[in-house]
mmCIF file of C-alpha atoms and ligand atoms in Angstrom:
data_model
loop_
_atom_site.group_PDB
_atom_site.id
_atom_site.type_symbol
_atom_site.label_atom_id
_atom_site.label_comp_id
_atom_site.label_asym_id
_atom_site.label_seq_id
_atom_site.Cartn_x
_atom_site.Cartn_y
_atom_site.Cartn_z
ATOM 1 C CA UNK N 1 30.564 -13.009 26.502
ATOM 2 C CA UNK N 2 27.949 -12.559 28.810
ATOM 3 C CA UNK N 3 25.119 -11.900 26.756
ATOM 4 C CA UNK N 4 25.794 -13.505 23.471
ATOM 5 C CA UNK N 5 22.517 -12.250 21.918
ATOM 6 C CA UNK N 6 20.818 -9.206 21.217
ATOM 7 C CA UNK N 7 18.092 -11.219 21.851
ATOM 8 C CA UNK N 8 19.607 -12.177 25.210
ATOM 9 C CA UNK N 9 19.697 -8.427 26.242
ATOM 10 C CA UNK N 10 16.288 -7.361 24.949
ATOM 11 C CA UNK N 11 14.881 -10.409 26.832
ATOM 12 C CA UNK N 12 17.101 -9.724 30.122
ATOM 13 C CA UNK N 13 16.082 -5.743 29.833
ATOM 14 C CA UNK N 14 12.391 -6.906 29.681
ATOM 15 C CA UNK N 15 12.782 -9.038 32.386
ATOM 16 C CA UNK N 16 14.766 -6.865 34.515
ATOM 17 C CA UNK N 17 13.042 -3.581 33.878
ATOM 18 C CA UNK N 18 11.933 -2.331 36.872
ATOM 19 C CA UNK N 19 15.469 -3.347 38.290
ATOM 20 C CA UNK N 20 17.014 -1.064 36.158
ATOM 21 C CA UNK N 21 14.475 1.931 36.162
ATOM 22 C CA UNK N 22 14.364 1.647 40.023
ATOM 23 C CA UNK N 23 18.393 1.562 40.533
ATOM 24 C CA UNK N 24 18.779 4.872 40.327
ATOM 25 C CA UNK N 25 16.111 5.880 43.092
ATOM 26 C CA UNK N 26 18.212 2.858 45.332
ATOM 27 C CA UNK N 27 21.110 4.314 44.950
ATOM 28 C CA UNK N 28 19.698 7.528 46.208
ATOM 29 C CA UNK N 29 17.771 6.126 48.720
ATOM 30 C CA UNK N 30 14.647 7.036 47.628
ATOM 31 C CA UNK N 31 13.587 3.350 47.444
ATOM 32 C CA UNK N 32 14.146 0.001 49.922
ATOM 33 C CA UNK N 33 16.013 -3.085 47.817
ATOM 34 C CA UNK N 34 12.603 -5.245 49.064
ATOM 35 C CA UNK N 35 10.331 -2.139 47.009
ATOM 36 C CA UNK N 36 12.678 -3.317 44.086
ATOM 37 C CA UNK N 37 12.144 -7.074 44.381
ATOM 38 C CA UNK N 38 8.521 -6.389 45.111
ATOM 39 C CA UNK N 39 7.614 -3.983 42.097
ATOM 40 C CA UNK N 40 10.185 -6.605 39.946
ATOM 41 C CA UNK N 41 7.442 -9.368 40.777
ATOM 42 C CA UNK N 42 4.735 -6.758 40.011
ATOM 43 C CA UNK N 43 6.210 -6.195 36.494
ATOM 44 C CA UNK N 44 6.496 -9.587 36.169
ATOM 45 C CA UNK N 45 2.764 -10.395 36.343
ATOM 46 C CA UNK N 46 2.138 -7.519 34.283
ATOM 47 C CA UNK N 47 4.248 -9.239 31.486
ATOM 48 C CA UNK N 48 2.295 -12.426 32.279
ATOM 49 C CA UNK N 49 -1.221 -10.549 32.068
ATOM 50 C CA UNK N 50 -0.678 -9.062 28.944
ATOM 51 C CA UNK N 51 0.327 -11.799 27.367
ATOM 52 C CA UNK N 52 -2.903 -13.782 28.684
ATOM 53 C CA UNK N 53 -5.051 -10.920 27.632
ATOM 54 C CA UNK N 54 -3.191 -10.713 24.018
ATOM 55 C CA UNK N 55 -4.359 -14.606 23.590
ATOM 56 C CA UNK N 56 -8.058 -13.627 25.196
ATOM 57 C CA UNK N 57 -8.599 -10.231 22.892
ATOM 58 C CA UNK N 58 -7.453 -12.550 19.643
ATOM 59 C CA UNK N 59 -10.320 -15.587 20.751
ATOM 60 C CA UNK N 60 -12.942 -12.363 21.401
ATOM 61 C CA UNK N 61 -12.328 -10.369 18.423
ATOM 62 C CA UNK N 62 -12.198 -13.703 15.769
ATOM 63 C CA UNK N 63 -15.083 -14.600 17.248
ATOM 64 C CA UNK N 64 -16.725 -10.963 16.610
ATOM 65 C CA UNK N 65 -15.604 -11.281 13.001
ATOM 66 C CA UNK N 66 -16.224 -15.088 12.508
ATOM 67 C CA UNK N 67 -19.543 -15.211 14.360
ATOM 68 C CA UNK N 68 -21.526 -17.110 11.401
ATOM 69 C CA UNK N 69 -18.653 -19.606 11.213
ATOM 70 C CA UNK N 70 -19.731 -22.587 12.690
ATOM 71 C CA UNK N 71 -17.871 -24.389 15.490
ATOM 72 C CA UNK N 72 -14.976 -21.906 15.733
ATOM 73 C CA UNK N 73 -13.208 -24.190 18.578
ATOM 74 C CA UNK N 74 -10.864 -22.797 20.506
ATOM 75 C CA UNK N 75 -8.083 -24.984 21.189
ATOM 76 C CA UNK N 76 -7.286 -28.231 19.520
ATOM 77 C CA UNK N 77 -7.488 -30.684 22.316
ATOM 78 C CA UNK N 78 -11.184 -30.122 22.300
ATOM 79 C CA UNK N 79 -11.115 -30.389 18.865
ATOM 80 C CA UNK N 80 -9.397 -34.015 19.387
ATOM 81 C CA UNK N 81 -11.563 -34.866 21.318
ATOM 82 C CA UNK N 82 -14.530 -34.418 18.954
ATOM 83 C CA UNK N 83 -13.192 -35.515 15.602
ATOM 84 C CA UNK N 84 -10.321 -36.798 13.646
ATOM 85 C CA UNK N 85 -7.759 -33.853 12.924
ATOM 86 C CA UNK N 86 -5.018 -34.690 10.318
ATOM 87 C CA UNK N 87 -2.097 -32.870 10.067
ATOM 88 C CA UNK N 88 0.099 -32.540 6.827
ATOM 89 C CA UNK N 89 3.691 -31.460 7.355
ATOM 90 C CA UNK N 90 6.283 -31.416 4.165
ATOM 91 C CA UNK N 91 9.644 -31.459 4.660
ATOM 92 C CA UNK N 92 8.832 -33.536 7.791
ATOM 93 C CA UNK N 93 12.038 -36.123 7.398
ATOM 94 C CA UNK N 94 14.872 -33.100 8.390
ATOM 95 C CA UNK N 95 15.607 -30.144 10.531
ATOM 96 C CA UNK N 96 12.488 -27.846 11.656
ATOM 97 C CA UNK N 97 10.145 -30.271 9.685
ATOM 98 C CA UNK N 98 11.398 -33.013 12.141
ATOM 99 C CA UNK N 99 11.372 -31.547 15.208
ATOM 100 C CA UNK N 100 8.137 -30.075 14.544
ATOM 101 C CA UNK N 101 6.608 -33.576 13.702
ATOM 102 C CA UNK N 102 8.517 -34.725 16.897
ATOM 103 C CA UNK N 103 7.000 -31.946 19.522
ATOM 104 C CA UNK N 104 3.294 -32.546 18.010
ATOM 105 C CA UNK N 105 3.588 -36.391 19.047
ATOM 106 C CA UNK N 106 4.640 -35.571 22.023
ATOM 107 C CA UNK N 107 1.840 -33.518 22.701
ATOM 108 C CA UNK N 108 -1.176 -35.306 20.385
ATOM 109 C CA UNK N 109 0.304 -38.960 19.599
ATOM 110 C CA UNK N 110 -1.874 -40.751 22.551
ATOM 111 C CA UNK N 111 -5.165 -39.487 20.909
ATOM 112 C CA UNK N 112 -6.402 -41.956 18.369
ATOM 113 C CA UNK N 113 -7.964 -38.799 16.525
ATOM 114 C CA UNK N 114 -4.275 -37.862 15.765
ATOM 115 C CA UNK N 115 -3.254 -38.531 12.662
ATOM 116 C CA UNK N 116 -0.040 -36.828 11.319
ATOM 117 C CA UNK N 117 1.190 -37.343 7.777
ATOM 118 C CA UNK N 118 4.852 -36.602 6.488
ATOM 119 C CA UNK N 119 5.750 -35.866 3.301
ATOM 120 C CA UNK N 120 9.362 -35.845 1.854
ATOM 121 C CA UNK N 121 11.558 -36.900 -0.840
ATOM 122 C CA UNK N 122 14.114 -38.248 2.065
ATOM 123 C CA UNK N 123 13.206 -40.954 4.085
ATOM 124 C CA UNK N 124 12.143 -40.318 7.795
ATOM 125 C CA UNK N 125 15.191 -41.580 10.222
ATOM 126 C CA UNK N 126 13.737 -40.963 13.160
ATOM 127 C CA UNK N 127 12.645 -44.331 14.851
ATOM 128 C CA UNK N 128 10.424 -42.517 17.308
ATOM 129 C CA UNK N 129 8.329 -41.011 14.045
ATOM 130 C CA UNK N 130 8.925 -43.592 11.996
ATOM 131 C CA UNK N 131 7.352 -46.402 14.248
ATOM 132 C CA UNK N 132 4.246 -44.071 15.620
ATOM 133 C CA UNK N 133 1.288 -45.448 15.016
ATOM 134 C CA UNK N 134 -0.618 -42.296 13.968
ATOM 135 C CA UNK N 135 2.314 -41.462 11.566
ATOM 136 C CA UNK N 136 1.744 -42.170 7.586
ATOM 137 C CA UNK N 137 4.813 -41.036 5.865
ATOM 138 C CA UNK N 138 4.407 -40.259 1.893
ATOM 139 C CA UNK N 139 7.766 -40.293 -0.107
ATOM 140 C CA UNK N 140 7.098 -37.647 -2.206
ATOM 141 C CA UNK N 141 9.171 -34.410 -4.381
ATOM 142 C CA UNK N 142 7.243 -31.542 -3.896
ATOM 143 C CA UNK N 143 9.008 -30.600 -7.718
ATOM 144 C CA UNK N 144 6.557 -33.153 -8.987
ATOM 145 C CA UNK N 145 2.901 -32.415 -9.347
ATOM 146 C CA UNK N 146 1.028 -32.010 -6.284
ATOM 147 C CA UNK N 147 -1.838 -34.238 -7.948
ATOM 148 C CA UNK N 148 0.375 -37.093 -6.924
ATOM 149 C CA UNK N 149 0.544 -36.293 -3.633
ATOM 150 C CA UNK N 150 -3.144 -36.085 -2.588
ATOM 151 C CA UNK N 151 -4.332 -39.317 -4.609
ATOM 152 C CA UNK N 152 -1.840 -41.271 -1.691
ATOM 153 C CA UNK N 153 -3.810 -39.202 1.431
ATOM 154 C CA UNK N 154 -6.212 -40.747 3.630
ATOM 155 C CA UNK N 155 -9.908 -40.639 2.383
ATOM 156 C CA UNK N 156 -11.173 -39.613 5.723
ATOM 157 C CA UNK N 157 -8.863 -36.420 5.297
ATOM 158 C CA UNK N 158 -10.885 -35.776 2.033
ATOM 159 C CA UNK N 159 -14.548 -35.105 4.049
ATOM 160 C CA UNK N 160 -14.780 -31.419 4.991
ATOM 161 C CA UNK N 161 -17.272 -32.098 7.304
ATOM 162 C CA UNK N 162 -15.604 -34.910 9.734
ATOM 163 C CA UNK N 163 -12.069 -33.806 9.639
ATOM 164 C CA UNK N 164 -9.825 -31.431 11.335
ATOM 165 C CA UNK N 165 -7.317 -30.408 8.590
ATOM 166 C CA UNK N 166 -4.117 -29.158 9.555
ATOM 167 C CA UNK N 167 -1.652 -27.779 6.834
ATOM 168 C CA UNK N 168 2.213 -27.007 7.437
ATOM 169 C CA UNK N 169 4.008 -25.682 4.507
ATOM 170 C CA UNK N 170 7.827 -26.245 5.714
ATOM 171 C CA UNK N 171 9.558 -27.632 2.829
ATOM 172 C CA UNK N 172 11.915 -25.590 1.073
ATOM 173 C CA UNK N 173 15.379 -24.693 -1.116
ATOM 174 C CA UNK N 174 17.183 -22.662 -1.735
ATOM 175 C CA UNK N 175 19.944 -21.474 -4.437
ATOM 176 C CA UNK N 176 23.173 -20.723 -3.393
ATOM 177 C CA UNK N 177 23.821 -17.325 -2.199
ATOM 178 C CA UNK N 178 25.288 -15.040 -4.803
ATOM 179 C CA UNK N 179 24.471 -11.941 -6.465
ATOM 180 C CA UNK N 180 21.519 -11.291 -8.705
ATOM 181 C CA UNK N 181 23.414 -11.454 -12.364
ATOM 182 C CA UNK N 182 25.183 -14.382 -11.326
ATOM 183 C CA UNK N 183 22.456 -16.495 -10.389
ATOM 184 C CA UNK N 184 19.285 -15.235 -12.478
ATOM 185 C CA UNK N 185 17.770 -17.373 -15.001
ATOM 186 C CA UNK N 186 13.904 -17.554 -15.902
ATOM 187 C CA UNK N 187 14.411 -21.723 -14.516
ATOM 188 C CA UNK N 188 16.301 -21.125 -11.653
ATOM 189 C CA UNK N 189 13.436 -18.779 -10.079
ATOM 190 C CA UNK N 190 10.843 -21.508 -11.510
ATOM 191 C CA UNK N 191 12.264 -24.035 -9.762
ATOM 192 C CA UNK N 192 12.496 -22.411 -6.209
ATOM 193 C CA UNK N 193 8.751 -20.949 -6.672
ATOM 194 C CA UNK N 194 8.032 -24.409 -7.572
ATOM 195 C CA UNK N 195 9.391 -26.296 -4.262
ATOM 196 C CA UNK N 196 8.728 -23.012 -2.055
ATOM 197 C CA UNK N 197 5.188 -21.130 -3.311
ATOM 198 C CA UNK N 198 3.505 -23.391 -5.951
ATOM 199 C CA UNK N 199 3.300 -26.747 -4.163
ATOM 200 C CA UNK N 200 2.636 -25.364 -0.869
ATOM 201 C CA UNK N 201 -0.366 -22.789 -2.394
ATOM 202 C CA UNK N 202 -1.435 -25.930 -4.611
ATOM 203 C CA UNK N 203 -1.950 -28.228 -1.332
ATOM 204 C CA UNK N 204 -3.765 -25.019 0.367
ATOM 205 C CA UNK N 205 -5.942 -25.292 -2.842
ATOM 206 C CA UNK N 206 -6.881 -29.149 -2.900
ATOM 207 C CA UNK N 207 -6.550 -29.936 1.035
ATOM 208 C CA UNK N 208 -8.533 -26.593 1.871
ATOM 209 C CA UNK N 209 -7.010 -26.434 5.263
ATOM 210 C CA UNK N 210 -8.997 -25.106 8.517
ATOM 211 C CA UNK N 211 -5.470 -24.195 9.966
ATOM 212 C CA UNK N 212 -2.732 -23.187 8.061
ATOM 213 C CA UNK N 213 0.870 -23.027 9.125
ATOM 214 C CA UNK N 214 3.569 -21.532 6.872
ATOM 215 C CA UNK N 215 7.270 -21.312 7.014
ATOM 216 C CA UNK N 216 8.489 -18.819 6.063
ATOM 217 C CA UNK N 217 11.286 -16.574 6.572
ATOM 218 C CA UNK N 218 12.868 -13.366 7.795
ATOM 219 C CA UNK N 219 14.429 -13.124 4.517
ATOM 220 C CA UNK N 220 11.126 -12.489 3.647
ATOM 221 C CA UNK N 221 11.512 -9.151 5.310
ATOM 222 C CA UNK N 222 14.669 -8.108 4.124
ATOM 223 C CA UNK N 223 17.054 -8.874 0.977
ATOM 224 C CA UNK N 224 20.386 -9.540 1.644
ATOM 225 C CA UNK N 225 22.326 -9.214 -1.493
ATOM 226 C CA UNK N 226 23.111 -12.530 -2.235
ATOM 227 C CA UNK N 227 19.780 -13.965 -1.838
ATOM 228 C CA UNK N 228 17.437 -12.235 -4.552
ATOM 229 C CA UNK N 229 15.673 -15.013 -5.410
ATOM 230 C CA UNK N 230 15.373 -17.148 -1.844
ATOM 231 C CA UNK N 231 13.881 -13.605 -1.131
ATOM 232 C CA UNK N 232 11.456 -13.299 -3.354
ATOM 233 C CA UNK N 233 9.963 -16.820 -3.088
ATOM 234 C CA UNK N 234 9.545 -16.059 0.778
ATOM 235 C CA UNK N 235 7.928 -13.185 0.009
ATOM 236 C CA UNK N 236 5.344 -15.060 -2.119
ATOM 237 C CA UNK N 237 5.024 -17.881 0.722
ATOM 238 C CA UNK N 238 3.933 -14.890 3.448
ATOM 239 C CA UNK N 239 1.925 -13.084 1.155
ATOM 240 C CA UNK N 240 -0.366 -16.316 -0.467
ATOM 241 C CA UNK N 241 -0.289 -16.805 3.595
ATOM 242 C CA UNK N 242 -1.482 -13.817 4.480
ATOM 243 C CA UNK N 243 -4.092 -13.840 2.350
ATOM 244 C CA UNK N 244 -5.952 -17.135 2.722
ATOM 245 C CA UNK N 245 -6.094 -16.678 6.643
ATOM 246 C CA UNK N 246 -8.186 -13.677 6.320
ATOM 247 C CA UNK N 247 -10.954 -16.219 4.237
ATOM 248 C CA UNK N 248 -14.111 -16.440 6.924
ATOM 249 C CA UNK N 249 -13.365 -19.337 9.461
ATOM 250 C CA UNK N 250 -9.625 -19.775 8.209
ATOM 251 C CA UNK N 251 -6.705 -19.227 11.250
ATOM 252 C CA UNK N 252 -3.040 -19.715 10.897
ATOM 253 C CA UNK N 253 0.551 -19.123 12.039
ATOM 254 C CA UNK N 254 3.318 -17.378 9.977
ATOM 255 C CA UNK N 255 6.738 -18.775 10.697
ATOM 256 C CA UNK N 256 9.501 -16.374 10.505
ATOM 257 C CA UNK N 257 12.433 -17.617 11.412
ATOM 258 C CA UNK N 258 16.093 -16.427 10.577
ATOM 259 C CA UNK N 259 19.009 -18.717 10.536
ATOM 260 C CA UNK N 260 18.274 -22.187 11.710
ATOM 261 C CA UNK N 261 21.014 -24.086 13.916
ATOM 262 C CA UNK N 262 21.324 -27.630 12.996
ATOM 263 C CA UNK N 263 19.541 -27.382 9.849
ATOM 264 C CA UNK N 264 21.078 -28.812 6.542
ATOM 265 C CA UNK N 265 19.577 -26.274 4.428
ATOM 266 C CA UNK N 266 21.805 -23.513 6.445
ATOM 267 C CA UNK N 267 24.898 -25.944 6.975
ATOM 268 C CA UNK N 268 27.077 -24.167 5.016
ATOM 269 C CA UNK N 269 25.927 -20.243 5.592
ATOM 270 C CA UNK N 270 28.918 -18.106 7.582
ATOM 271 C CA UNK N 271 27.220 -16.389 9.978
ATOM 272 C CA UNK N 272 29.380 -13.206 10.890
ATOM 273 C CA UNK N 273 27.281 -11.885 13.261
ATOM 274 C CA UNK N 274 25.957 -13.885 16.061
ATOM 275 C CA UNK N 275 25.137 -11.371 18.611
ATOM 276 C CA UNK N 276 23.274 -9.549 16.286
ATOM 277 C CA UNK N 277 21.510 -12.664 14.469
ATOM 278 C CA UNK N 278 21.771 -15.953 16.432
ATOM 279 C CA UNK N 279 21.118 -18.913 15.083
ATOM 280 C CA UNK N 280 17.668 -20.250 15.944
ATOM 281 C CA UNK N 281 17.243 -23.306 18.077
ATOM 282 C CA UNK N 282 14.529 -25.687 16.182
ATOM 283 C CA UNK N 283 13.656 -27.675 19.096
ATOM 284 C CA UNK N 284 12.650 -24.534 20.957
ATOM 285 C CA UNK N 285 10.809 -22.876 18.157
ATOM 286 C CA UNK N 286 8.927 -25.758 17.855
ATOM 287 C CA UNK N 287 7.913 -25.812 21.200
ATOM 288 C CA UNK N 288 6.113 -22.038 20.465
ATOM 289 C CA UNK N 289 4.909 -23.429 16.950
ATOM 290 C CA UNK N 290 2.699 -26.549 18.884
ATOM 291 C CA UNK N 291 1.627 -24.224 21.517
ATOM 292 C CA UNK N 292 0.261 -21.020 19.378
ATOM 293 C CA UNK N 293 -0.968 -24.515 17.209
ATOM 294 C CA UNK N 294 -2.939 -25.834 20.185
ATOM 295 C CA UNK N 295 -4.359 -22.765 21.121
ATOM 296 C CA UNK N 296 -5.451 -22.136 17.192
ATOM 297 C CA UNK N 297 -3.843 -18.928 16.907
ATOM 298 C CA UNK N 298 -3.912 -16.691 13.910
ATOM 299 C CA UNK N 299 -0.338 -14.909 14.938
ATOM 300 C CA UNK N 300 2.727 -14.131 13.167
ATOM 301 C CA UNK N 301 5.810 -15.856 14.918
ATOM 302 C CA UNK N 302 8.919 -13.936 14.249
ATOM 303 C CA UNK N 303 12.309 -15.729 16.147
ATOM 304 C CA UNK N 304 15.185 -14.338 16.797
ATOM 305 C CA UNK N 305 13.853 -11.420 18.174
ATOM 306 C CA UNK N 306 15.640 -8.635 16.350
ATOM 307 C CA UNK N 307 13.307 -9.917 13.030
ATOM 308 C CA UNK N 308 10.708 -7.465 14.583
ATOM 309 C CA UNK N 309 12.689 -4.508 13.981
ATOM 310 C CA UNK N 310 13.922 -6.003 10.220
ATOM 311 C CA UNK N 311 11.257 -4.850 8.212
ATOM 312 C CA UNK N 312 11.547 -1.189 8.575
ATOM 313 C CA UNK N 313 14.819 -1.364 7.214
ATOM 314 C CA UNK N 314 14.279 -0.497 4.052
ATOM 315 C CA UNK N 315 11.831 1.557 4.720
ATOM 316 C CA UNK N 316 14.543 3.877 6.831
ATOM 317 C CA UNK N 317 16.225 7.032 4.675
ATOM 318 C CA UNK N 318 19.446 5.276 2.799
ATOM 319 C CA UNK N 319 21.647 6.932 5.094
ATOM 320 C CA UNK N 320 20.645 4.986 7.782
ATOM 321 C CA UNK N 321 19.862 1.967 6.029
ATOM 322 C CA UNK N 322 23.149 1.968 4.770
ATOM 323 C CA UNK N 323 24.798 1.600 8.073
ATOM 324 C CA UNK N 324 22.290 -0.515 9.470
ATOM 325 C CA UNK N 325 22.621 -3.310 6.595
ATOM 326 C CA UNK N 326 26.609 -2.429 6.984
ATOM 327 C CA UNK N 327 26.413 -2.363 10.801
ATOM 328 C CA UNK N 328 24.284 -6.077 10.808
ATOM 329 C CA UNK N 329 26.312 -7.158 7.772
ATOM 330 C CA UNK N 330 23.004 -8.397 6.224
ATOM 331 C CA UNK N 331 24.878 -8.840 2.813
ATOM 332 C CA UNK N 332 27.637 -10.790 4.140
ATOM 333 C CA UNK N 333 26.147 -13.769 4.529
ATOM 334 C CA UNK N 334 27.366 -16.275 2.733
ATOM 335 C CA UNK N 335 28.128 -19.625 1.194
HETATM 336 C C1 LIG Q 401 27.973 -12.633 -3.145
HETATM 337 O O1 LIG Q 401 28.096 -13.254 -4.366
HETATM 338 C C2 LIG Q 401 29.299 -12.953 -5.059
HETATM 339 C C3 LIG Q 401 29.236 -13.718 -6.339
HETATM 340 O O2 LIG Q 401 28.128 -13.358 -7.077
HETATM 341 C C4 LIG Q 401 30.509 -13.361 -4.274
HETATM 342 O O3 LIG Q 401 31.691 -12.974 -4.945
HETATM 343 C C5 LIG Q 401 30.449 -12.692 -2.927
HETATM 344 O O4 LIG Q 401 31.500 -13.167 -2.128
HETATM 345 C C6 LIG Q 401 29.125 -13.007 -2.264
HETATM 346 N N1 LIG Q 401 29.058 -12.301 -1.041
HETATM 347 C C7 LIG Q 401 29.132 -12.937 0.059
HETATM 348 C C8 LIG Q 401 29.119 -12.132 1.284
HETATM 349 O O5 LIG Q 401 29.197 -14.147 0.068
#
């Protein structure tokens, strides 16, 4: 196929827009082909502007509404360059967590300022991680009490007033997809808001993070059948988000992804439709994580594409959310 993606189309419409809107008017000779290439570069830059002016508006107007917070920075290079900035992930050992705590060495692991701290009940087996110097990996279940977490972290992180702190939420479980009456009991939910709200909202409560990064997921959006409680524990995760990056001089980033490719936590989920829903690439997405991340923005990052349109679903008549959820076979996801 030569677009495998829905995403792959929106993106090639978008980029091939005034192509298309001009091919009529070439056929017709209204237009040269060299008008077409010229107004495609055009369009181009337009994309390119608005984009630039998107991240210039967001610096101007936080600024407007932050302008008693002291040293709102803009990007975190300067920041590094200034002070120490620590960042937390959890869940850091395996799939997003990993390649997340991969791409920010890359990018931060010459500064000495840089100090990145893992935390996971698996060991890290990635040598390149493991044997950074600015790396301090904590072996830690995020099902135990979060108290015993932050007695192992750095002092230095513990000073408001000399550190840069840095919070990714990324660890999470899940139950295994089936429906509600099958799966539901008072523990089951309690131990998936455990792992995937309580521990994450209980380190935004003790580490008091300037930046907070959350990952989340699409499912937040949307409930397929099968996954009532995953669901509704995402759900919890954007909203406690949500909320503590509107607190005066907080930013963050809200991860939404949908299903991630290489990731053991999705190993074993049929995907039946991959045009509509591909599978999200976590080396790429955490390319766009580090660089909304350097750039401090408070942003909502929603990959694959289609996850924009999700959340109306429900909010559509039943008629046509019927189809839609048959159409995308949102419920047929499974184990
Ligand atoms: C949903 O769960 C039920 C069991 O509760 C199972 O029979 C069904 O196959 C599941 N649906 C999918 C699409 O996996």
């Amino acid at each position: 196929m030569l677009l495998s993606t829905i995403d792959g189309l929106v993106n090639f419409i978008f980029k091939f827009a005034a192509l298309i809107c001009l091919a009529p008017l070439w056929v017709l000779g209204l237009v040269t082909f060299k008008q077409i290439l010229l107004s495609q570069v055009i369009f181009t830059l337009i994309c390119k502007f608005i984009k630039t002016g998107n991240t210039f508006l967001n610096k101007k107007v936080y600024k407007w509404y932050n302008i008693h917070t002291p040293n709102c920075e803009d990007d975190l290079t300067s920041i590094l360059s200034k002070k120490q900035v620590f960042c937390l992930v959890t869940g850091g050992s395996g799939g997003l967590g990993e390649a997340l705590s991969l791409e920010l060495l890359l990018k931060y692991g010459k500064s000495k300022n840089f100090n990145l701290i893992i935390v996971d009940k698996v060991n890290l087996k990635n040598e390149l991680i493991e044997n950074h110097d600015n790396v301090k990996f904590i072996h830690f279940d995020l099902k135990e009490d979060v108290l015993g977490l932050i007695e192992q972290l750095p002092i230095a992180m513990k000073d408001e007033n000399s550190a840069y702190k840095i919070l990714i939420n990324n660890c999470g479980i899940r139950h295994k997809f089936a429906e509600f009456t099958e799966i539901w009991s008072e523990k089951e939910l309690q131990s998936i808001l455990k792992v995937n709200v309580i521990a994450g909202a209980n380190l935004i409560e003790h580490l008091n993070p300037d930046y907070l990064v959350t990952v989340s997921s699409i499912l937040s959006l949307v409930t397929p059948k099968n996954a009532s409680l995953y669901s509704a524990s995402k759900a919890a995760a954007s909203a406690i988000h949500n909320a503590f990056v509107q607190i005066g001089s907080k930013k963050g980033l809200l991860i939404l992804p949908g299903q991630l490719k290489d990731t053991s936590m999705f190993a074993n989920i049929v995907n039946h439709r991959q045009f509509l829903a591909p599978l999200v690439d976590i080396q790429k997405l955490s390319k766009k994580i580090v660089l909304s991340i350097e750039n401090l923005e408070c942003s909502t990052i929603i990959d694959p594409f289609y996850g924009h349109f999700i959340a109306l679903i429900d909010k559509l008549p039943y008629w046509l959310n019927a189809i839609l959820r048959d159409y995308s076979e949102i419920d047929k996801a499974s184990d």
